[in-house]
Structures are given as structure tokens and as C-alpha cells.
Amino acid sequence: MVFKLNNQLLSRMAIGDGHGENSSYFDGWKAYDSDPYHHQNNPDGVIQMGLAENQLCFDKVEEWLKKNPAASICTPEGVAGFKDVAIFQDYHGLPQFRNAVAKFMGKVRGDRVSFDPDRIVMAGGATGAHETVAFCLADPGEALLVPTPYYPGFDRDLRWRTGVQLVPIECDSANNFKLRMEDLEAAYEMAKLNNIRVKGLLLTNPSNPLGTILDGDTLRNIAAFTNENNIHLICDEIYSATVFGKPDYVSIAEIVDEDRKSGRNGLNLDLIHIVYSLSKDMGFPGLRVGIVYSYNDVVMNCARKMSSFGLVSAQTQHMIGSMLSDQEFVEEFLGANRARLAERHGAFTGGLGRVGIRCLRSSNAGLFVWMDLRRLLKEQSVEAETALWRVIINEVKLNVSPGSSFHCSEPGWFRVCFANMDDETMEVALGRIRAFVAKHKEAMKPARKLCAQSSLKLSFSGRIYDEFIMSPRSPIPQSPLVRART
């Protein structure tokens, strides 16, 4: 007997397209999955440059694991602890894990600030952490402000199951995409005019996809703004250990500490929350270690109860607790990570520069570059950007992510990941880019003409508010396919 599925028997979420896989961001992944590059088995395949993974220091991790077999309960040296770990299910987490993660978060920030282990709340990666925070801070239909360009998965992480809306704050290349206070204020006022209740502001610092950081003065001004307007400030700091150059990174935790020590107590700490994970800083997306660190006791307690839906496995907690408790290893790892990221970034941007391709100059963090291909567009439009992206995917055989998938209002920018491959693969990728640019060199627009064009207001930017806020369903990806938070 053949049964026909009746969609009326399913929920709107099950039959809807809220996860949004119909996007160039995920189409690039599918192109790679169907034809993956391999230096021997498939040298003409697609090279994966759309995945923000940190694979540059796994030799350090593997070396530590070999020296510390007891960190795993599945080795002869660690099996004695198997029973205790296997039956552990307290959603507070193993004390060693919480202590080690708190100390590691402080070390990443140069020991300029400390974190309370009792405020460490686990989640299933930063994806789970973000959704948990959204559930705690806003009701369906309420909104969070987010500067553009921003990580496409936020639409899934923060909106899909929570019903929370995202209000974009448009930033542009004239200011290196830096968030300006006047733009923040304008977006907030526009949301209020449209009867949208804004509950908070979400920042990624360091930024994905820009690879830039916010300076201390900007953070202070933003914190003052959210404080004055009584809205929450959520800081995604999952790339904080990927800062490889000056200026130094400043965490919102440092602004909080500064306010406390000054005696002014001008900030309402109940409004400040941090999302962290080990997916990017240590390159462990598969371990699903996400952290919610809130200064608000009610949020902290609620998030901890909600963590039952996405706990970090006790086995992972045990291993991470052991690894991050080794301060000699942590110091060596963080130093090597910074040095190797700086070297890879320099090699990659240098290779692009030699063929006339520019990247955002203010970038000093992250696992990617924000590559400027505006000179290769036939016209300044999203359609032209998409056409160029298809050529890069299908002919150049590189999976890079177009800026429109990150809600960028200026066509022609692409996020290109450089830390998820070996040196040989990077050179192959650069070789393909060189060949592509040489083939299309005559079509490249002069830089002066491009500057004149980029000063115009593009039609895409005028549609941002309508498409991503007023529409009941966002066309940008909210996919469950995302590996960790990429």
C-alpha cells in the first residue's frame, strides 16, 4: 500500500523553508561536496574556501593528546574514569571543565580580565548558545539589531525556532564597514517607527566575515547606547583568539571590568551577554563546545536549564578540562595559532595583491579575508555578483561566499577562508585565481571609476529592510546543514 504524505499532518516548521538552504552560501558547499578537490585523486575539483575552519595547529593538539592519554576515557590510561564520566549528566557541567574554560577565556584576552566559572553555561556550539540567548531575551516578533555584513547562519540560529526578527544596521566600505553610532541610532529609530520592539544589539567581535575588531572607544559608546535605551548587548566573541595583528583585541568583558573598577557603575550589567565557543579559536567545531556567559542571573539560570537540550558530552568536557588546564600547552597553542594565522593571512593576501586583488585592509583577525572583486563585476548589482560567483564556482572551481549572502549592501565582496587547508592547496587556489584574473584582466574596471560607482546608493541596500524584516520568511540561509557555526 502506498501512502501519500499529507502536509496538514505536519507542523508549519516541518513543511516550511525557514531553514533557508536555497542560498549561494550553501550552494557553494554542495558544489564542493559533489566535486571535492584532492591533490592526487581529484586535482581539478572544487577547493573548499567557504568553510571557516581553523586547521593550522592540529599538530599541537595531537602532540598533547599523545602525551596525555589519560585525558581520554577510551584509553588504557584513562579507562578508570570511564564510569564516573559516563554517568555524569549535571547540566552545570564538570567543575574542571568550567574552571578550565573560564581561565582559557581570560588567557585569550591577555589575562586583562577574568571570568567566573560559576557563570559558564554550556550549549551545543555557538549555534545553540545564540539560540538560547535569543529565547531568553526576546519573544516572537521582537527584534535584535545586527550590523551588516553578518554571518548568514544568524538568520537560522536566532530566528528559525525563536520567531525573533533581525534588524540590519547597514555598514559600507566607505568606512571599512565599521559600525558608526549614527547608523546604529538610525536603525533603532527606524525599527521603532515600524512598530518593531528592539530587545537588543548583536555584535560579532572579531567580525565574521570582515575579520576586523572593534576598538575600546567604539565598544564603550555602544555599551552606553544600549544602556541608555535599556536594550541588551550580545557580544559574539568566538573568534577572539584568532587576532593575529595590531590593534590589540578588546572584549566587552574588559569594558565591564573597567566600569566596575572605576566605581561609576554606569552600566547595567543585566543587559550584557557573551557568546563563546571553541569551534574557531581551537578548531574544534565537531566537539560542539558552546558557552553562554551572562552577567544577568536570571538569564544565566534560564540558559542553564535550557542547556539540557544541547549539553556538551561529559566525555568532551573531561578532555577539554584536562587540555585547557595545562597552562604550558595553552600558552604554546595560542602563540602558535597567532603566528600561523598571521603567516597564512600574509601569504594569501600577498598572493592576491600580486594580481591586483584587494582585501579589506583593516582586517587583523579571523580565518578568512573579505575579498574585493567589484572591479570584475559587469555592473554594480547583486545579479552581477551572483553571475561572477557562478563563474568562480563552476570554472575557477573555488567555493567562496558572495557578500550578498552576508547581507552586504555593496555587490562584489566575497568571504574567502584560508585556514582550512594546507600550504599546497592554498598555492593551487592562488594559481587558479591568477589564471582567472589574467583571463579577465581587460574587463577589470579602473579603481577610480569603481570609487565613483560605490558612492552611489545601490538598489539592493534600499531593499534590505523590507526583505529581511518585513517579510515573514528570510531568503538567507538558516540551514541545519551548517557544520558548527561557519
XYZ file of C-alpha atoms in Angstrom:
486
model
C 0.000 0.000 0.000
C 1.338 3.455 -0.946
C 0.627 6.344 1.370
C 0.778 9.956 0.255
C 2.166 12.334 2.855
C -0.418 14.876 3.911
C 1.312 18.102 4.862
C -1.652 19.011 7.028
C -0.417 16.329 9.424
C 2.868 18.204 9.939
C 3.841 21.458 11.621
C 4.477 24.689 9.726
C 8.124 24.408 10.717
C 8.425 20.937 9.195
C 6.935 21.889 5.829
C 8.266 25.453 5.709
C 11.527 26.765 4.291
C 12.664 28.630 7.390
C 15.988 26.820 7.377
C 16.712 28.540 4.023
C 19.073 26.232 2.169
C 18.212 27.950 -1.115
C 21.209 30.273 -0.965
C 24.537 30.723 -2.682
C 26.173 30.256 0.731
C 25.030 26.635 0.817
C 25.035 26.053 -2.939
C 28.799 26.529 -2.810
C 29.096 23.820 -0.181
C 27.007 21.498 -2.322
C 29.247 22.190 -5.313
C 32.277 21.251 -3.223
C 30.617 18.134 -1.779
C 29.794 16.876 -5.275
C 33.302 17.508 -6.644
C 35.822 17.881 -3.781
C 39.404 18.793 -4.605
C 42.143 16.283 -3.807
C 45.721 16.881 -4.877
C 46.031 13.337 -6.253
C 42.576 11.819 -6.670
C 40.758 14.891 -7.985
C 43.177 17.753 -8.785
C 40.568 19.601 -10.862
C 37.899 19.529 -8.149
C 36.381 22.414 -6.193
C 38.586 23.798 -3.420
C 36.650 24.495 -0.229
C 37.183 28.155 0.702
C 33.713 28.732 2.127
C 34.288 26.913 5.411
C 35.740 28.889 8.325
C 37.713 26.131 9.993
C 40.983 26.558 11.855
C 43.227 23.641 10.892
C 46.613 25.309 11.347
C 47.530 23.976 14.802
C 46.252 20.418 14.935
C 49.824 19.165 15.244
C 49.998 20.898 18.638
C 46.733 19.287 19.762
C 47.722 15.832 18.529
C 51.080 16.105 20.258
C 49.368 16.982 23.544
C 46.912 14.082 23.228
C 49.766 11.621 22.709
C 51.490 12.915 25.830
C 48.276 12.873 27.878
C 46.371 9.681 27.050
C 44.523 9.781 30.387
C 42.581 12.787 29.055
C 40.523 10.273 27.104
C 38.361 7.770 28.943
C 38.727 5.436 25.956
C 42.414 4.667 26.522
C 44.053 2.204 28.934
C 45.405 5.177 30.872
C 42.011 6.867 31.180
C 39.570 3.972 31.356
C 39.497 4.051 35.171
C 37.496 7.265 34.937
C 35.063 5.889 32.361
C 32.208 5.086 34.735
C 32.187 8.449 36.524
C 32.263 10.369 33.249
C 29.750 8.109 31.507
C 27.086 8.623 34.174
C 27.699 12.358 34.681
C 24.720 14.406 33.483
C 24.593 17.512 35.684
C 23.797 20.458 33.394
C 26.125 22.668 35.437
C 29.000 20.782 33.850
C 32.128 19.180 35.235
C 33.871 21.630 37.619
C 37.225 21.039 35.913
C 35.671 21.905 32.558
C 34.072 25.137 33.778
C 37.228 26.232 35.592
C 39.441 25.476 32.587
C 37.161 27.226 30.074
C 36.860 30.307 32.293
C 40.637 30.501 32.662
C 41.133 29.953 28.925
C 38.725 32.777 28.088
C 40.774 35.074 30.304
C 44.049 33.897 28.767
C 42.744 34.546 25.255
C 42.052 38.126 26.334
C 45.597 38.581 27.601
C 44.656 37.949 31.249
C 43.347 41.516 31.319
C 40.032 40.211 32.630
C 38.842 37.118 34.475
C 35.680 35.044 34.144
C 33.638 33.396 36.877
C 33.461 29.594 36.334
C 30.048 29.553 38.026
C 28.677 31.717 35.202
C 29.865 29.353 32.458
C 26.779 27.829 30.789
C 27.162 25.071 28.213
C 25.433 24.892 24.831
C 25.691 22.799 21.690
C 28.211 25.022 19.942
C 27.748 28.738 19.381
C 24.652 27.907 17.323
C 22.940 26.553 20.433
C 24.341 29.368 22.560
C 22.908 32.053 20.288
C 19.502 30.434 20.131
C 19.447 30.046 23.908
C 20.256 33.733 24.385
C 17.561 34.711 21.870
C 14.989 32.595 23.717
C 15.990 34.266 26.992
C 15.919 37.863 25.768
C 13.097 38.192 23.252
C 9.630 36.930 22.418
C 8.416 36.061 18.899
C 8.110 39.188 16.762
C 10.584 41.192 18.838
C 13.933 42.067 17.282
C 17.678 42.303 17.583
C 19.790 44.861 15.728
C 22.708 43.392 13.725
C 25.374 45.333 11.771
C 25.927 44.202 8.175
C 27.590 42.274 6.712
C 26.945 39.438 9.138
C 27.193 35.646 9.314
C 24.303 34.102 7.288
C 23.639 31.430 9.916
C 22.395 34.063 12.357
C 19.084 34.008 10.490
C 18.762 30.349 11.392
C 20.356 30.445 14.833
C 18.403 33.431 16.110
C 15.176 33.382 14.081
C 14.100 29.968 12.879
C 12.736 28.442 16.085
C 12.513 31.559 18.262
C 10.448 33.802 15.997
C 12.822 36.679 16.783
C 13.449 39.203 13.989
C 16.800 40.701 12.918
C 17.023 44.376 12.003
C 20.081 45.111 9.832
C 22.306 48.121 10.507
C 23.784 48.926 7.137
C 27.560 49.485 7.072
C 29.598 50.181 3.928
C 33.111 50.155 2.501
C 33.488 53.935 2.692
C 34.102 53.388 6.405
C 35.698 49.910 6.075
C 32.291 48.567 7.145
C 32.868 49.894 10.648
C 29.740 50.402 12.742
C 29.035 54.094 13.215
C 26.909 55.356 16.076
C 24.715 57.403 13.736
C 23.881 54.266 11.740
C 23.068 52.357 14.931
C 20.815 55.150 16.133
C 19.093 55.434 12.730
C 18.351 51.696 12.560
C 16.980 51.741 16.101
C 14.709 54.693 15.389
C 13.536 53.184 12.081
C 12.582 49.962 13.846
C 10.556 51.904 16.387
C 8.792 53.807 13.597
C 7.823 50.452 12.125
C 6.438 49.314 15.498
C 9.167 46.727 15.933
C 10.204 46.276 19.534
C 14.006 46.089 19.647
C 15.266 43.994 22.559
C 18.989 44.082 21.878
C 22.027 44.560 19.677
C 24.148 41.648 18.443
C 27.828 42.297 17.711
C 30.412 39.898 16.335
C 33.810 40.922 17.625
C 36.022 39.912 15.848
C 33.753 40.139 12.842
C 32.656 37.327 10.582
C 33.015 37.975 7.617
C 35.184 41.106 7.885
C 37.993 39.833 10.106
C 38.052 43.185 11.922
C 37.775 44.113 15.592
C 36.006 46.880 17.472
C 38.193 49.360 19.347
C 37.652 50.161 23.002
C 36.083 53.578 22.418
C 33.538 52.144 19.980
C 32.650 49.395 22.451
C 32.214 51.947 25.237
C 29.921 54.076 23.051
C 27.881 51.048 22.020
C 27.544 49.871 25.610
C 26.440 53.362 26.606
C 23.841 53.368 23.816
C 22.330 50.004 24.756
C 22.412 51.014 28.417
C 20.628 54.331 27.788
C 17.966 52.662 25.656
C 17.567 49.745 28.068
C 18.231 47.068 25.444
C 20.551 44.076 25.632
C 24.069 43.874 24.231
C 25.072 40.413 22.969
C 28.716 40.023 22.009
C 29.724 37.065 19.873
C 33.436 36.628 20.672
C 34.037 33.203 19.131
C 36.990 34.459 17.037
C 38.764 36.225 19.913
C 41.896 34.006 19.779
C 42.263 34.494 16.025
C 43.512 38.081 16.351
C 46.969 37.974 14.779
C 47.911 41.650 14.419
C 47.549 45.140 15.839
C 45.498 46.742 17.208
C 45.000 44.508 20.229
C 41.647 42.871 20.794
C 39.262 44.395 23.339
C 36.492 42.243 24.823
C 33.229 43.595 26.167
C 34.285 41.896 29.416
C 37.100 44.449 29.658
C 34.621 47.308 29.311
C 32.543 45.742 32.090
C 35.622 45.338 34.293
C 36.698 48.905 33.585
C 33.272 50.193 34.612
C 33.333 48.171 37.829
C 36.827 49.282 38.832
C 36.098 52.935 38.125
C 33.388 52.891 40.767
C 30.992 54.601 38.347
C 28.807 51.508 37.897
C 27.309 53.262 34.915
C 26.475 50.063 33.044
C 23.514 47.868 33.819
C 25.307 44.514 33.696
C 21.994 42.675 33.456
C 21.967 43.820 29.822
C 25.348 42.335 28.792
C 25.917 38.803 27.494
C 28.784 36.966 25.777
C 28.628 34.019 23.376
C 31.788 31.949 23.056
C 32.883 28.567 21.716
C 35.986 26.529 20.910
C 34.999 25.950 17.271
C 37.149 28.719 15.815
C 39.761 29.585 18.429
C 40.876 25.978 18.803
C 39.445 24.474 15.638
C 37.023 22.085 17.384
C 33.632 22.603 15.664
C 32.825 18.904 15.879
C 33.119 18.877 19.668
C 30.174 21.308 19.944
C 31.539 23.342 22.850
C 29.423 26.474 23.080
C 29.318 28.890 26.010
C 26.802 31.443 27.242
C 28.354 33.896 29.689
C 25.758 36.336 31.004
C 26.105 38.950 33.729
C 22.360 38.588 34.296
C 21.493 35.983 36.954
C 18.036 35.286 35.543
C 19.396 34.750 32.030
C 22.212 32.595 33.367
C 19.854 30.349 35.318
C 17.346 30.052 32.490
C 20.094 29.322 29.947
C 21.491 26.618 32.215
C 18.099 24.919 32.404
C 17.701 25.188 28.639
C 21.151 23.666 28.145
C 19.551 20.280 28.787
C 18.556 20.394 25.106
C 22.160 20.718 23.923
C 24.733 19.733 26.543
C 28.388 19.208 25.775
C 29.058 15.498 26.292
C 30.752 14.615 29.582
C 33.489 12.849 27.633
C 34.255 16.065 25.750
C 34.115 18.097 28.967
C 36.609 15.705 30.550
C 39.080 16.005 27.670
C 38.734 19.779 27.259
C 39.010 20.289 31.015
C 42.278 18.365 31.049
C 43.687 20.076 27.965
C 42.868 23.661 28.934
C 44.098 23.107 32.495
C 47.593 22.637 31.054
C 48.790 26.237 31.032
C 52.023 25.416 29.239
C 50.049 23.892 26.377
C 47.604 26.810 26.286
C 50.410 29.369 26.055
C 52.164 27.410 23.306
C 48.952 26.815 21.359
C 47.795 30.440 21.448
C 51.216 31.700 20.407
C 51.481 29.250 17.517
C 47.907 29.978 16.447
C 48.542 33.719 16.214
C 51.821 33.280 14.367
C 50.475 30.776 11.846
C 47.330 32.787 11.163
C 49.434 35.895 10.553
C 51.735 33.986 8.218
C 48.879 32.398 6.268
C 46.968 35.683 6.051
C 50.070 37.450 4.767
C 50.828 34.747 2.208
C 47.269 34.657 0.906
C 46.643 38.410 0.724
C 50.120 38.865 -0.747
C 49.310 36.360 -3.491
C 46.054 38.150 -4.237
C 47.746 41.540 -4.209
C 50.250 40.487 -6.860
C 47.399 40.073 -9.331
C 45.663 43.287 -8.322
C 43.023 41.866 -5.984
C 42.473 43.818 -2.794
C 41.099 42.713 0.546
C 39.726 44.770 3.416
C 42.880 46.394 4.778
C 41.712 46.780 8.365
C 41.437 43.004 8.823
C 43.626 41.577 11.602
C 41.607 38.595 12.816
C 39.538 35.640 11.715
C 40.044 32.662 9.433
C 39.171 34.497 6.218
C 39.605 37.635 4.154
C 36.941 39.979 2.794
C 37.970 39.998 -0.862
C 37.072 42.900 -3.153
C 36.108 41.783 -6.666
C 33.978 44.809 -7.511
C 36.296 45.600 -10.426
C 35.286 42.322 -12.068
C 31.543 42.976 -11.966
C 29.820 43.847 -15.250
C 27.607 46.181 -13.258
C 27.181 47.070 -9.607
C 24.288 44.748 -8.795
C 23.536 41.594 -6.840
C 22.718 39.858 -10.117
C 26.191 40.647 -11.457
C 27.768 39.436 -8.211
C 25.826 36.167 -8.444
C 26.903 35.706 -12.068
C 30.562 36.220 -11.082
C 30.187 33.819 -8.166
C 28.848 31.128 -10.509
C 31.887 31.532 -12.736
C 34.198 31.209 -9.725
C 32.390 28.063 -8.552
C 31.930 26.346 -11.912
C 35.004 27.447 -13.871
C 37.662 28.513 -11.367
C 36.486 25.711 -9.071
C 36.727 27.658 -5.805
C 33.936 27.759 -3.245
C 33.929 31.333 -1.987
C 30.925 33.045 -0.385
C 29.360 36.115 -2.040
C 28.750 39.187 0.068
C 25.019 39.213 -0.624
C 24.698 36.005 1.405
C 26.137 38.004 4.328
C 23.580 40.802 3.783
C 26.266 43.115 2.385
C 24.683 46.091 0.612
C 27.611 46.521 -1.828
C 27.900 43.832 -4.527
C 31.338 42.471 -5.331
C 32.683 41.479 -1.915
C 33.414 37.811 -1.158
C 34.444 35.972 2.002
C 37.359 33.631 1.344
C 38.556 31.206 4.030
C 42.273 30.441 4.190
C 42.872 28.432 7.404
C 41.071 25.209 6.465
C 43.716 23.874 4.072
C 47.408 23.070 3.812
C 50.003 25.288 2.119
C 49.959 23.232 -1.061
C 46.193 23.616 -1.506
C 46.431 27.351 -0.852
C 49.014 27.681 -3.620
C 46.767 25.756 -6.001
C 43.909 28.122 -5.143
C 46.107 31.175 -5.716
C 47.226 29.716 -9.028
C 43.625 29.353 -10.167
C 42.868 32.934 -9.110
C 45.912 34.219 -11.015
C 44.805 32.394 -14.160
C 41.260 33.727 -13.803
C 42.379 37.339 -13.336
C 44.794 37.120 -16.269
C 41.944 35.879 -18.466
C 39.631 38.710 -17.396
C 42.180 41.483 -16.881
C 40.867 43.645 -19.705
C 37.391 43.619 -18.187
C 38.555 44.941 -14.812
C 37.308 48.441 -14.074
C 39.784 51.163 -13.065
C 39.871 51.786 -9.325
C 38.865 55.456 -9.720
C 35.743 54.569 -11.683
C 34.867 51.966 -9.077
C 35.153 54.506 -6.260
C 32.716 56.784 -8.063
C 30.260 53.942 -8.535
C 30.499 52.732 -4.953
C 29.461 56.155 -3.673
C 26.025 55.628 -5.205
C 23.219 54.099 -3.182
C 22.624 50.629 -4.594
C 19.133 49.299 -5.181
C 19.911 46.236 -3.048
C 20.570 48.308 0.061
C 17.227 50.009 -0.309
C 15.521 46.638 -0.154
C 17.352 45.310 2.914
C 14.802 46.471 5.450
C 11.800 45.209 3.513
C 13.261 41.816 2.584
C 14.796 40.824 5.896
C 12.457 42.445 8.405
C 9.019 42.975 6.950
C 8.966 39.654 5.106
C 7.713 36.740 7.234
C 10.438 34.485 5.830
C 14.036 35.448 5.162
C 15.655 34.162 1.940
C 19.030 34.000 3.632
C 20.245 30.609 4.905
C 19.071 29.274 8.221
C 20.167 25.748 7.469
C 20.528 22.788 9.773
C 23.267 21.587 7.426
C 25.722 24.088 8.864
C 28.671 22.320 10.451
C 29.102 24.041 13.804
C 28.967 27.788 13.164
C 30.811 28.577 9.995
